[in-house]
Amino acid sequence: MSADEPGADVLTARSSRVVAARKLQRRRGRDKAERFLAEGPQAVREAVAAGVVTDLFYDLDADTRHSDLIDAAVAAGAHVHPCTDEALASLAETVTPQGLVAVCRFLERHALDQRVPFAEMKLVAVLHGITDPGNAGTVLRAADAAGADCVVFGTDSVDPYNGKCVRSSAGSLFHLPVVRAADTADLLDVFAHTQILAAAADGEDLYALDAAGDLDAPTVWLFGSEAHGLDDETAALAHRRVGVPIWGRAESLNLAVAAGVCLYASAAAQRRKLDWCHVLRPPRIYPARRVRAGRLVVHVSPAGCGPAARLF
């Protein structure tokens, strides 16, 4: 059956389904079953929407608080299982479980999968040697927010289906393609059509590149571990080394923040280029009057693009 009937037995920590799901807390178990766990209402909601939930475990309190999610899982064809608090706690990895744990199918594709449209991608994040699952999940979330086309977990990087990584992504794991690559160098061969930028503390000023118009091209960003950055061999694969300038007194930015700044800078540059060159869009004309926030500024557009008026 696709879902447990009302009144079905409440599963305990020793129930076979719970024991099998608990094996997914380890990478070996995940890789063998090609399944992983998503914990909490936000992750479960996105997993159900993505159509990847096979089983949903919930405690009796969640049956009331999250009945909409349970109903949605049933409608999507998942098996749903009421559990004791002890059983649910054995599946959850947080100190205070939120009552829902879903078993999900793997999402990622192989780096050389011909179905992945790498040639059409404009913005990609590659994680190399990043072993902190919280950092990796937060970078994944930032990449999703910036509109990236793909996130690659490269050489020696954490498993994207690690429980902490899934939680840190806040549902973004289910929004964009995730690729696992055994070798970052081999993976970069697939992106021959793009510029490759390596994030490095001693690199060129990110905003100087933006001002020079060097960020609006299709781009692959390479991010290394927070402790050691990119090794010299991997950094040498990039066309340029780029750093986020520190204007205050902080010693550095953490990996997730720096990655978010870099990805947003590229995304903004690419969108500005589209704004200037979208010839089918008629220009907006503003009345010639002063306003509280500024004044009318008319910009002469680049060759080949329509005129534009912008309010500053």
mmCIF file of C-alpha atoms in Angstrom, residues 42-159:
data_model
loop_
_atom_site.group_PDB
_atom_site.id
_atom_site.type_symbol
_atom_site.label_atom_id
_atom_site.label_comp_id
_atom_site.label_asym_id
_atom_site.label_seq_id
_atom_site.Cartn_x
_atom_site.Cartn_y
_atom_site.Cartn_z
ATOM 1 C CA GLN A 42 10.873 22.691 5.938
ATOM 2 C CA ALA A 43 13.056 19.947 4.472
ATOM 3 C CA VAL A 44 10.154 17.494 4.282
ATOM 4 C CA ARG A 45 7.935 20.042 2.539
ATOM 5 C CA GLU A 46 10.543 20.668 -0.156
ATOM 6 C CA ALA A 47 11.273 16.944 -0.513
ATOM 7 C CA VAL A 48 7.589 16.146 -1.004
ATOM 8 C CA ALA A 49 7.292 18.951 -3.566
ATOM 9 C CA ALA A 50 10.308 17.498 -5.396
ATOM 10 C CA GLY A 51 8.634 14.088 -5.522
ATOM 11 C CA VAL A 52 11.516 12.197 -3.894
ATOM 12 C CA VAL A 53 9.984 11.016 -0.595
ATOM 13 C CA THR A 54 9.519 7.256 -0.292
ATOM 14 C CA ASP A 55 8.689 7.042 3.431
ATOM 15 C CA LEU A 56 7.650 9.561 6.059
ATOM 16 C CA PHE A 57 7.986 8.903 9.789
ATOM 17 C CA TYR A 58 6.141 11.167 12.210
ATOM 18 C CA ASP A 59 5.361 11.289 15.912
ATOM 19 C CA LEU A 60 1.831 11.576 17.236
ATOM 20 C CA ASP A 61 2.161 15.297 17.931
ATOM 21 C CA ALA A 62 3.144 15.940 14.302
ATOM 22 C CA ASP A 63 -0.015 14.126 13.219
ATOM 23 C CA THR A 64 -1.858 17.231 14.406
ATOM 24 C CA ARG A 65 0.713 19.991 13.810
ATOM 25 C CA HIS A 66 1.786 18.875 10.338
ATOM 26 C CA SER A 67 -1.236 17.019 9.018
ATOM 27 C CA ASP A 68 -0.966 18.958 5.741
ATOM 28 C CA LEU A 69 2.519 17.591 5.088
ATOM 29 C CA ILE A 70 1.473 14.061 5.956
ATOM 30 C CA ASP A 71 -1.505 14.345 3.593
ATOM 31 C CA ALA A 72 0.747 15.719 0.854
ATOM 32 C CA ALA A 73 3.154 12.803 1.301
ATOM 33 C CA VAL A 74 0.266 10.343 1.015
ATOM 34 C CA ALA A 75 -0.966 12.096 -2.131
ATOM 35 C CA ALA A 76 2.553 11.819 -3.572
ATOM 36 C CA GLY A 77 2.537 8.055 -3.028
ATOM 37 C CA ALA A 78 4.840 7.856 -0.014
ATOM 38 C CA HIS A 79 4.469 5.337 2.797
ATOM 39 C CA VAL A 80 3.676 7.157 6.032
ATOM 40 C CA HIS A 81 4.403 5.718 9.462
ATOM 41 C CA PRO A 82 3.266 6.964 12.882
ATOM 42 C CA CYS A 83 6.064 6.450 15.421
ATOM 43 C CA THR A 84 6.693 6.633 19.117
ATOM 44 C CA ASP A 85 8.701 9.596 20.362
ATOM 45 C CA GLU A 86 11.605 7.233 21.001
ATOM 46 C CA ALA A 87 11.511 5.890 17.441
ATOM 47 C CA LEU A 88 11.390 9.363 15.912
ATOM 48 C CA ALA A 89 14.240 10.535 18.148
ATOM 49 C CA SER A 90 16.367 7.603 16.973
ATOM 50 C CA LEU A 91 15.965 8.786 13.368
ATOM 51 C CA ALA A 92 16.485 12.480 14.051
ATOM 52 C CA GLU A 93 19.961 13.965 14.473
ATOM 53 C CA THR A 94 18.919 17.161 16.244
ATOM 54 C CA VAL A 95 18.679 17.556 20.008
ATOM 55 C CA THR A 96 15.031 18.595 19.746
ATOM 56 C CA PRO A 97 13.345 16.669 16.886
ATOM 57 C CA GLN A 98 10.555 18.455 15.035
ATOM 58 C CA GLY A 99 8.409 15.372 14.586
ATOM 59 C CA LEU A 100 9.034 14.537 10.916
ATOM 60 C CA VAL A 101 11.743 12.511 9.172
ATOM 61 C CA ALA A 102 11.489 11.558 5.495
ATOM 62 C CA VAL A 103 13.387 8.937 3.524
ATOM 63 C CA CYS A 104 14.282 10.438 0.134
ATOM 64 C CA ARG A 105 15.753 9.172 -3.110
ATOM 65 C CA PHE A 106 19.147 10.503 -4.185
ATOM 66 C CA LEU A 107 18.967 13.649 -6.290
ATOM 67 C CA GLU A 108 22.431 14.067 -7.713
ATOM 68 C CA ARG A 109 23.700 13.121 -11.126
ATOM 69 C CA HIS A 110 27.125 11.987 -12.184
ATOM 70 C CA ALA A 111 29.446 14.675 -13.484
ATOM 71 C CA LEU A 112 29.635 13.045 -16.907
ATOM 72 C CA ASP A 113 25.898 12.385 -17.204
ATOM 73 C CA GLN A 114 24.950 13.548 -20.693
ATOM 74 C CA ARG A 115 21.503 14.598 -19.454
ATOM 75 C CA VAL A 116 23.023 17.384 -17.370
ATOM 76 C CA PRO A 117 23.041 20.495 -19.627
ATOM 77 C CA PHE A 118 26.446 21.807 -18.535
ATOM 78 C CA ALA A 119 26.907 23.761 -21.770
ATOM 79 C CA GLU A 120 23.825 25.858 -20.942
ATOM 80 C CA MET A 121 24.836 26.712 -17.385
ATOM 81 C CA LYS A 122 25.752 30.288 -16.507
ATOM 82 C CA LEU A 123 26.662 29.998 -12.825
ATOM 83 C CA VAL A 124 28.060 26.954 -11.015
ATOM 84 C CA ALA A 125 29.567 26.462 -7.547
ATOM 85 C CA VAL A 126 32.200 23.745 -7.095
ATOM 86 C CA LEU A 127 33.094 22.685 -3.555
ATOM 87 C CA HIS A 128 36.592 21.212 -3.279
ATOM 88 C CA GLY A 129 37.821 19.619 -0.068
ATOM 89 C CA ILE A 130 35.018 21.118 2.023
ATOM 90 C CA THR A 131 34.450 18.730 4.906
ATOM 91 C CA ASP A 132 32.232 20.825 7.185
ATOM 92 C CA PRO A 133 28.625 19.815 6.383
ATOM 93 C CA GLY A 134 27.205 23.011 7.874
ATOM 94 C CA ASN A 135 29.364 25.169 5.605
ATOM 95 C CA ALA A 136 28.577 23.016 2.571
ATOM 96 C CA GLY A 137 24.838 23.201 3.185
ATOM 97 C CA THR A 138 24.956 26.967 3.661
ATOM 98 C CA VAL A 139 26.900 27.417 0.404
ATOM 99 C CA LEU A 140 24.268 25.278 -1.305
ATOM 100 C CA ARG A 141 21.565 27.546 0.115
ATOM 101 C CA ALA A 142 23.418 30.675 -1.051
ATOM 102 C CA ALA A 143 23.894 29.206 -4.526
ATOM 103 C CA ASP A 144 20.181 28.487 -4.745
ATOM 104 C CA ALA A 145 19.304 32.009 -3.607
ATOM 105 C CA ALA A 146 21.685 33.522 -6.178
ATOM 106 C CA GLY A 147 20.081 31.517 -8.964
ATOM 107 C CA ALA A 148 23.012 29.177 -9.632
ATOM 108 C CA ASP A 149 22.412 26.381 -12.118
ATOM 109 C CA CYS A 150 24.282 23.636 -10.281
ATOM 110 C CA VAL A 151 26.381 22.816 -7.220
ATOM 111 C CA VAL A 152 29.202 20.293 -7.510
ATOM 112 C CA PHE A 153 30.657 18.428 -4.537
ATOM 113 C CA GLY A 154 34.185 17.718 -5.737
ATOM 114 C CA THR A 155 37.299 15.970 -4.454
ATOM 115 C CA ASP A 156 37.260 15.103 -0.734
ATOM 116 C CA SER A 157 34.125 17.130 -0.056
ATOM 117 C CA VAL A 158 31.443 16.174 2.430
ATOM 118 C CA ASP A 159 28.507 14.025 1.360
#
